[in-house]
Amino acid sequence: MTSSAVPITPELHEYLLAHSTQPDPISGELIERTNALGEVARMQIAPEQGLLLTMLVQSLGARAAVEIGTFTGYSSLAIARGLAPGGTLVCCDISEEWTAHARWAWKEAGVEDRIDLRIAPALDTLRTLPQTEHLDFAFVDADKAGYPAYYAELITRLRPGGLIAIDNVFQLGEVVASRREKAAAAGHTDTAAIHAFNGQLAVDPRVDVVMLPIADGLTLARKR
C-alpha cells in the first residue's frame, strides 16, 4: 500500500494556489465581500474547490445541476460557469441576506440566467423536482444533520454517471476515531452526523465513492 497523502502545510497550500488557475476579478471580490462578513465566512468553499467544481461540471457536460447550501455564492458561481449551454442550476438556501451577495456575483459574471434560486428548506425544493433520473451534478454543503435526507432525494434523481459532491466530510479532522470521542464531549454534533453519513455512503451499492483531501474533505459519489 502506498503512503498517505502529503500533509498540506500553509506553505504547500500557497504553492498549490500559485500553480492553479487564479480567481477572476469577480470571484476575488466575492471572496473579499464574504470575508468582510466575519466568522461566518468560514462557510465559503476554498478557491481550489471552486476550480474543481467547474472542471467536474464541464467534464460531465452537465445541463441539470442542484446545489444545497448557496451562502454567498462562490460554489454556485463555479458550477454555473461550467454548465453546458442551456444548463440550469437550482440553488437551495434559506437566507435572503447571504444570497444577496450571490445574486450580485451571478449578475456580474453573466450567469444569472442559468441559476434558479429557491429560498426555502432544501428538502421542500428537492421534492418539487421531477422524480426521473435527470440530474447530472449536485453539490451538498449545508446543515450536516440533513446530509442523509438530501442524499436520499438526490440519488434517485441523479442519472447514471452523474456525480454528487459532498463538502466538509472531514469535520476539521474530527471524524477519525482518535478525535471523535473528544468532539462528542465538546458537543460537536456535526462530527457524529458526518461520521455516520460517511459510513453509510461508503457502502451504498448504487455509487462509487472517493473521498478527497481537499479543504475540509470532499467526497465524490458517482452513480453506477
C-alpha positions as a Markdown table, in Angstrom:
| # | Residue | x | y | z |
|---|---|---|---|---|
| 1 | Met | 0.0 | 0.0 | 0.0 |
| 2 | Thr | 1.3 | 3.5 | -0.9 |
| 3 | Ser | 1.9 | 6.0 | 1.8 |
| 4 | Ser | -0.8 | 8.5 | 2.8 |
| 5 | Ala | -1.2 | 11.9 | 1.3 |
| 6 | Val | 1.4 | 14.6 | 1.9 |
| 7 | Pro | 0.2 | 17.0 | 4.7 |
| 8 | Ile | -0.9 | 20.3 | 3.3 |
| 9 | Thr | 1.1 | 22.9 | 5.2 |
| 10 | Pro | 0.4 | 26.6 | 4.8 |
| 11 | Glu | 3.5 | 26.9 | 2.6 |
| 12 | Leu | 2.4 | 24.0 | 0.4 |
| 13 | His | -1.1 | 25.4 | 0.2 |
| 14 | Glu | 0.2 | 28.7 | -1.1 |
| 15 | Tyr | 2.3 | 26.7 | -3.7 |
| 16 | Leu | -0.9 | 24.8 | -4.7 |
| 17 | Leu | -2.8 | 28.1 | -5.2 |
| 18 | Ala | 0.0 | 29.7 | -7.1 |
| 19 | His | 0.1 | 26.8 | -9.5 |
| 20 | Ser | -3.6 | 26.7 | -10.2 |
| 21 | Thr | -5.8 | 28.9 | -12.3 |
| 22 | Gln | -6.2 | 32.2 | -10.5 |
| 23 | Pro | -9.6 | 33.6 | -9.3 |
| 24 | Asp | -11.0 | 36.1 | -11.8 |
| 25 | Pro | -11.9 | 39.6 | -10.5 |
| 26 | Ile | -15.5 | 38.8 | -9.7 |
| 27 | Ser | -14.6 | 35.7 | -7.7 |
| 28 | Gly | -11.8 | 37.6 | -6.0 |
| 29 | Glu | -14.2 | 40.4 | -5.0 |
| 30 | Leu | -16.8 | 37.8 | -3.8 |
| 31 | Ile | -14.1 | 36.3 | -1.6 |
| 32 | Glu | -13.4 | 39.7 | -0.1 |
| 33 | Arg | -17.1 | 40.5 | 0.4 |
| 34 | Thr | -17.6 | 37.2 | 2.2 |
| 35 | Asn | -14.5 | 37.6 | 4.4 |
| 36 | Ala | -15.9 | 41.0 | 5.5 |
| 37 | Leu | -18.9 | 39.2 | 7.0 |
| 38 | Gly | -16.7 | 37.9 | 9.8 |
| 39 | Glu | -16.8 | 34.5 | 11.4 |
| 40 | Val | -19.5 | 33.1 | 9.0 |
| 41 | Ala | -17.0 | 33.5 | 6.1 |
| 42 | Arg | -15.6 | 30.1 | 7.1 |
| 43 | Met | -18.7 | 28.6 | 5.4 |
| 44 | Gln | -17.3 | 29.7 | 2.0 |
| 45 | Ile | -15.6 | 27.0 | 0.0 |
| 46 | Ala | -11.9 | 27.2 | -0.8 |
| 47 | Pro | -10.8 | 28.6 | -4.2 |
| 48 | Glu | -9.3 | 25.3 | -5.2 |
| 49 | Gln | -12.7 | 23.7 | -4.6 |
| 50 | Gly | -14.3 | 26.2 | -6.9 |
| 51 | Leu | -11.9 | 25.3 | -9.7 |
| 52 | Leu | -12.6 | 21.6 | -9.1 |
| 53 | Leu | -16.4 | 22.1 | -9.2 |
| 54 | Thr | -16.1 | 24.0 | -12.5 |
| 55 | Met | -13.9 | 21.3 | -14.0 |
| 56 | Leu | -16.2 | 18.5 | -12.9 |
| 57 | Val | -19.3 | 20.1 | -14.3 |
| 58 | Gln | -17.6 | 20.9 | -17.6 |
| 59 | Ser | -16.2 | 17.3 | -17.8 |
| 60 | Leu | -19.7 | 15.9 | -17.3 |
| 61 | Gly | -21.2 | 18.2 | -19.9 |
| 62 | Ala | -23.8 | 18.9 | -17.2 |
| 63 | Arg | -27.0 | 20.7 | -18.0 |
| 64 | Ala | -29.0 | 20.0 | -14.9 |
| 65 | Ala | -27.4 | 20.7 | -11.5 |
| 66 | Val | -28.5 | 21.3 | -7.9 |
| 67 | Glu | -26.7 | 23.0 | -5.1 |
| 68 | Ile | -27.8 | 22.6 | -1.4 |
| 69 | Gly | -26.4 | 25.5 | 0.6 |
| 70 | Thr | -25.5 | 28.5 | -1.5 |
| 71 | Phe | -24.3 | 31.0 | 1.2 |
| 72 | Thr | -22.7 | 34.0 | -0.7 |
| 73 | Gly | -22.4 | 32.2 | -4.0 |
| 74 | Tyr | -18.8 | 31.1 | -4.6 |
| 75 | Ser | -19.7 | 27.5 | -5.3 |
| 76 | Ser | -22.8 | 28.3 | -7.3 |
| 77 | Leu | -20.8 | 30.7 | -9.5 |
| 78 | Ala | -18.2 | 28.0 | -10.1 |
| 79 | Ile | -20.9 | 25.4 | -11.0 |
| 80 | Ala | -22.8 | 27.8 | -13.2 |
| 81 | Arg | -19.7 | 28.7 | -15.2 |
| 82 | Gly | -19.2 | 25.0 | -16.0 |
| 83 | Leu | -22.7 | 24.2 | -17.3 |
| 84 | Ala | -23.2 | 23.3 | -20.9 |
| 85 | Pro | -25.2 | 25.8 | -23.0 |
| 86 | Gly | -28.8 | 25.9 | -21.8 |
| 87 | Gly | -27.9 | 24.3 | -18.5 |
| 88 | Thr | -29.6 | 25.3 | -15.2 |
| 89 | Leu | -28.5 | 25.2 | -11.6 |
| 90 | Val | -31.2 | 25.0 | -8.9 |
| 91 | Cys | -29.8 | 26.7 | -5.7 |
| 92 | Cys | -31.3 | 25.8 | -2.4 |
| 93 | Asp | -30.9 | 28.2 | 0.6 |
| 94 | Ile | -32.9 | 29.8 | 3.3 |
| 95 | Ser | -31.1 | 33.2 | 3.6 |
| 96 | Glu | -32.1 | 36.2 | 1.5 |
| 97 | Glu | -29.3 | 38.2 | 3.3 |
| 98 | Trp | -26.4 | 35.9 | 2.3 |
| 99 | Thr | -27.7 | 35.0 | -1.2 |
| 100 | Ala | -27.9 | 38.8 | -2.0 |
| 101 | His | -24.1 | 38.6 | -2.4 |
| 102 | Ala | -24.6 | 35.6 | -4.6 |
| 103 | Arg | -27.1 | 37.4 | -6.8 |
| 104 | Trp | -24.6 | 40.3 | -7.3 |
| 105 | Ala | -21.8 | 37.8 | -8.4 |
| 106 | Trp | -24.1 | 35.9 | -10.7 |
| 107 | Lys | -25.2 | 39.2 | -12.4 |
| 108 | Glu | -21.6 | 40.5 | -12.7 |
| 109 | Ala | -20.4 | 37.2 | -14.2 |
| 110 | Gly | -23.3 | 37.0 | -16.6 |
| 111 | Val | -24.6 | 33.6 | -15.4 |
| 112 | Glu | -27.8 | 34.7 | -13.6 |
| 113 | Asp | -29.9 | 33.3 | -16.4 |
| 114 | Arg | -28.6 | 29.8 | -15.6 |
| 115 | Ile | -29.5 | 29.9 | -11.9 |
| 116 | Asp | -32.8 | 29.2 | -10.2 |
| 117 | Leu | -32.5 | 30.3 | -6.6 |
| 118 | Arg | -35.2 | 28.8 | -4.3 |
| 119 | Ile | -35.4 | 30.4 | -0.8 |
| 120 | Ala | -37.0 | 27.6 | 1.1 |
| 121 | Pro | -36.0 | 24.5 | 3.1 |
| 122 | Ala | -33.9 | 22.4 | 0.7 |
| 123 | Leu | -35.9 | 19.2 | 1.2 |
| 124 | Asp | -39.1 | 21.1 | 0.2 |
| 125 | Thr | -37.4 | 22.3 | -3.0 |
| 126 | Leu | -35.9 | 18.9 | -3.8 |
| 127 | Arg | -39.2 | 17.2 | -3.5 |
| 128 | Thr | -40.7 | 19.5 | -6.2 |
| 129 | Leu | -38.1 | 18.3 | -8.7 |
| 130 | Pro | -39.1 | 15.6 | -11.3 |
| 131 | Gln | -38.7 | 12.1 | -10.0 |
| 132 | Thr | -36.8 | 11.0 | -13.1 |
| 133 | Glu | -33.1 | 10.4 | -13.3 |
| 134 | His | -32.4 | 13.8 | -14.8 |
| 135 | Leu | -29.7 | 15.5 | -12.7 |
| 136 | Asp | -26.1 | 15.5 | -13.9 |
| 137 | Phe | -24.5 | 17.0 | -10.9 |
| 138 | Ala | -25.2 | 18.0 | -7.3 |
| 139 | Phe | -23.2 | 19.8 | -4.6 |
| 140 | Val | -24.1 | 19.5 | -0.9 |
| 141 | Asp | -22.8 | 22.0 | 1.6 |
| 142 | Ala | -25.4 | 22.7 | 4.2 |
| 143 | Asp | -26.5 | 21.6 | 7.6 |
| 144 | Lys | -24.7 | 18.3 | 8.3 |
| 145 | Ala | -27.5 | 16.5 | 10.1 |
| 146 | Gly | -29.5 | 16.9 | 6.9 |
| 147 | Tyr | -27.0 | 15.2 | 4.6 |
| 148 | Pro | -28.7 | 11.7 | 4.6 |
| 149 | Ala | -32.1 | 13.2 | 3.7 |
| 150 | Tyr | -30.6 | 15.4 | 1.0 |
| 151 | Tyr | -28.6 | 12.5 | -0.5 |
| 152 | Ala | -31.7 | 10.3 | -0.4 |
| 153 | Glu | -33.6 | 12.8 | -2.5 |
| 154 | Leu | -30.7 | 13.5 | -4.9 |
| 155 | Ile | -29.6 | 9.9 | -5.6 |
| 156 | Thr | -32.9 | 8.8 | -7.1 |
| 157 | Arg | -32.9 | 11.9 | -9.4 |
| 158 | Leu | -29.3 | 11.5 | -10.5 |
| 159 | Arg | -28.6 | 10.0 | -13.9 |
| 160 | Pro | -26.2 | 7.0 | -14.2 |
| 161 | Gly | -22.8 | 8.5 | -14.5 |
| 162 | Gly | -23.8 | 11.7 | -12.7 |
| 163 | Leu | -21.9 | 13.0 | -9.6 |
| 164 | Ile | -22.8 | 14.2 | -6.2 |
| 165 | Ala | -20.1 | 16.3 | -4.4 |
| 166 | Ile | -20.3 | 16.5 | -0.6 |
| 167 | Asp | -18.4 | 19.0 | 1.4 |
| 168 | Asn | -17.0 | 19.0 | 4.9 |
| 169 | Val | -16.6 | 15.3 | 5.2 |
| 170 | Phe | -13.5 | 15.6 | 7.5 |
| 171 | Gln | -15.1 | 18.0 | 10.0 |
| 172 | Leu | -11.7 | 19.5 | 10.7 |
| 173 | Gly | -10.3 | 16.0 | 11.2 |
| 174 | Glu | -12.7 | 15.1 | 14.0 |
| 175 | Val | -14.2 | 12.2 | 12.1 |
| 176 | Val | -11.2 | 9.9 | 12.8 |
| 177 | Ala | -11.5 | 7.5 | 15.8 |
| 178 | Ser | -8.9 | 9.2 | 17.9 |
| 179 | Arg | -10.8 | 12.5 | 17.9 |
| 180 | Arg | -14.5 | 11.6 | 17.7 |
| 181 | Glu | -14.8 | 11.0 | 21.5 |
| 182 | Lys | -13.3 | 14.4 | 22.2 |
| 183 | Ala | -15.6 | 16.0 | 19.7 |
| 184 | Ala | -18.6 | 14.4 | 21.2 |
| 185 | Ala | -17.6 | 15.5 | 24.7 |
| 186 | Ala | -17.3 | 19.1 | 23.3 |
| 187 | Gly | -20.9 | 18.8 | 21.9 |
| 188 | His | -19.8 | 18.8 | 18.3 |
| 189 | Thr | -22.9 | 17.0 | 16.9 |
| 190 | Asp | -22.0 | 17.6 | 13.3 |
| 191 | Thr | -19.0 | 15.3 | 13.7 |
| 192 | Ala | -21.1 | 12.4 | 14.7 |
| 193 | Ala | -23.6 | 13.1 | 11.9 |
| 194 | Ile | -20.9 | 13.3 | 9.2 |
| 195 | His | -19.1 | 10.2 | 10.5 |
| 196 | Ala | -22.4 | 8.2 | 10.3 |
| 197 | Phe | -23.2 | 9.6 | 6.8 |
| 198 | Asn | -19.6 | 8.8 | 5.6 |
| 199 | Gly | -20.0 | 5.2 | 6.7 |
| 200 | Gln | -23.4 | 4.8 | 5.0 |
| 201 | Leu | -22.3 | 6.4 | 1.7 |
| 202 | Ala | -19.1 | 4.2 | 1.5 |
| 203 | Val | -21.3 | 1.0 | 1.4 |
| 204 | Asp | -24.1 | 2.3 | -0.8 |
| 205 | Pro | -24.2 | -0.2 | -3.8 |
| 206 | Arg | -25.6 | 2.5 | -6.1 |
| 207 | Val | -22.5 | 4.6 | -6.2 |
| 208 | Asp | -18.7 | 4.5 | -6.5 |
| 209 | Val | -17.2 | 6.8 | -3.9 |
| 210 | Val | -13.9 | 8.6 | -3.4 |
| 211 | Met | -13.1 | 11.0 | -0.5 |
| 212 | Leu | -10.6 | 13.7 | -1.5 |
| 213 | Pro | -8.3 | 15.5 | 0.9 |
| 214 | Ile | -9.2 | 19.0 | -0.3 |
| 215 | Ala | -10.0 | 21.8 | 2.1 |
| 216 | Asp | -12.2 | 20.1 | 4.8 |
| 217 | Gly | -12.7 | 16.9 | 2.8 |
| 218 | Leu | -14.8 | 16.5 | -0.3 |
| 219 | Thr | -16.5 | 13.2 | -1.3 |
| 220 | Leu | -17.5 | 12.4 | -4.8 |
| 221 | Ala | -20.2 | 9.8 | -5.4 |
| 222 | Arg | -20.7 | 8.6 | -9.0 |
| 223 | Lys | -23.9 | 6.8 | -9.7 |
| 224 | Arg | -23.4 | 3.4 | -11.3 |
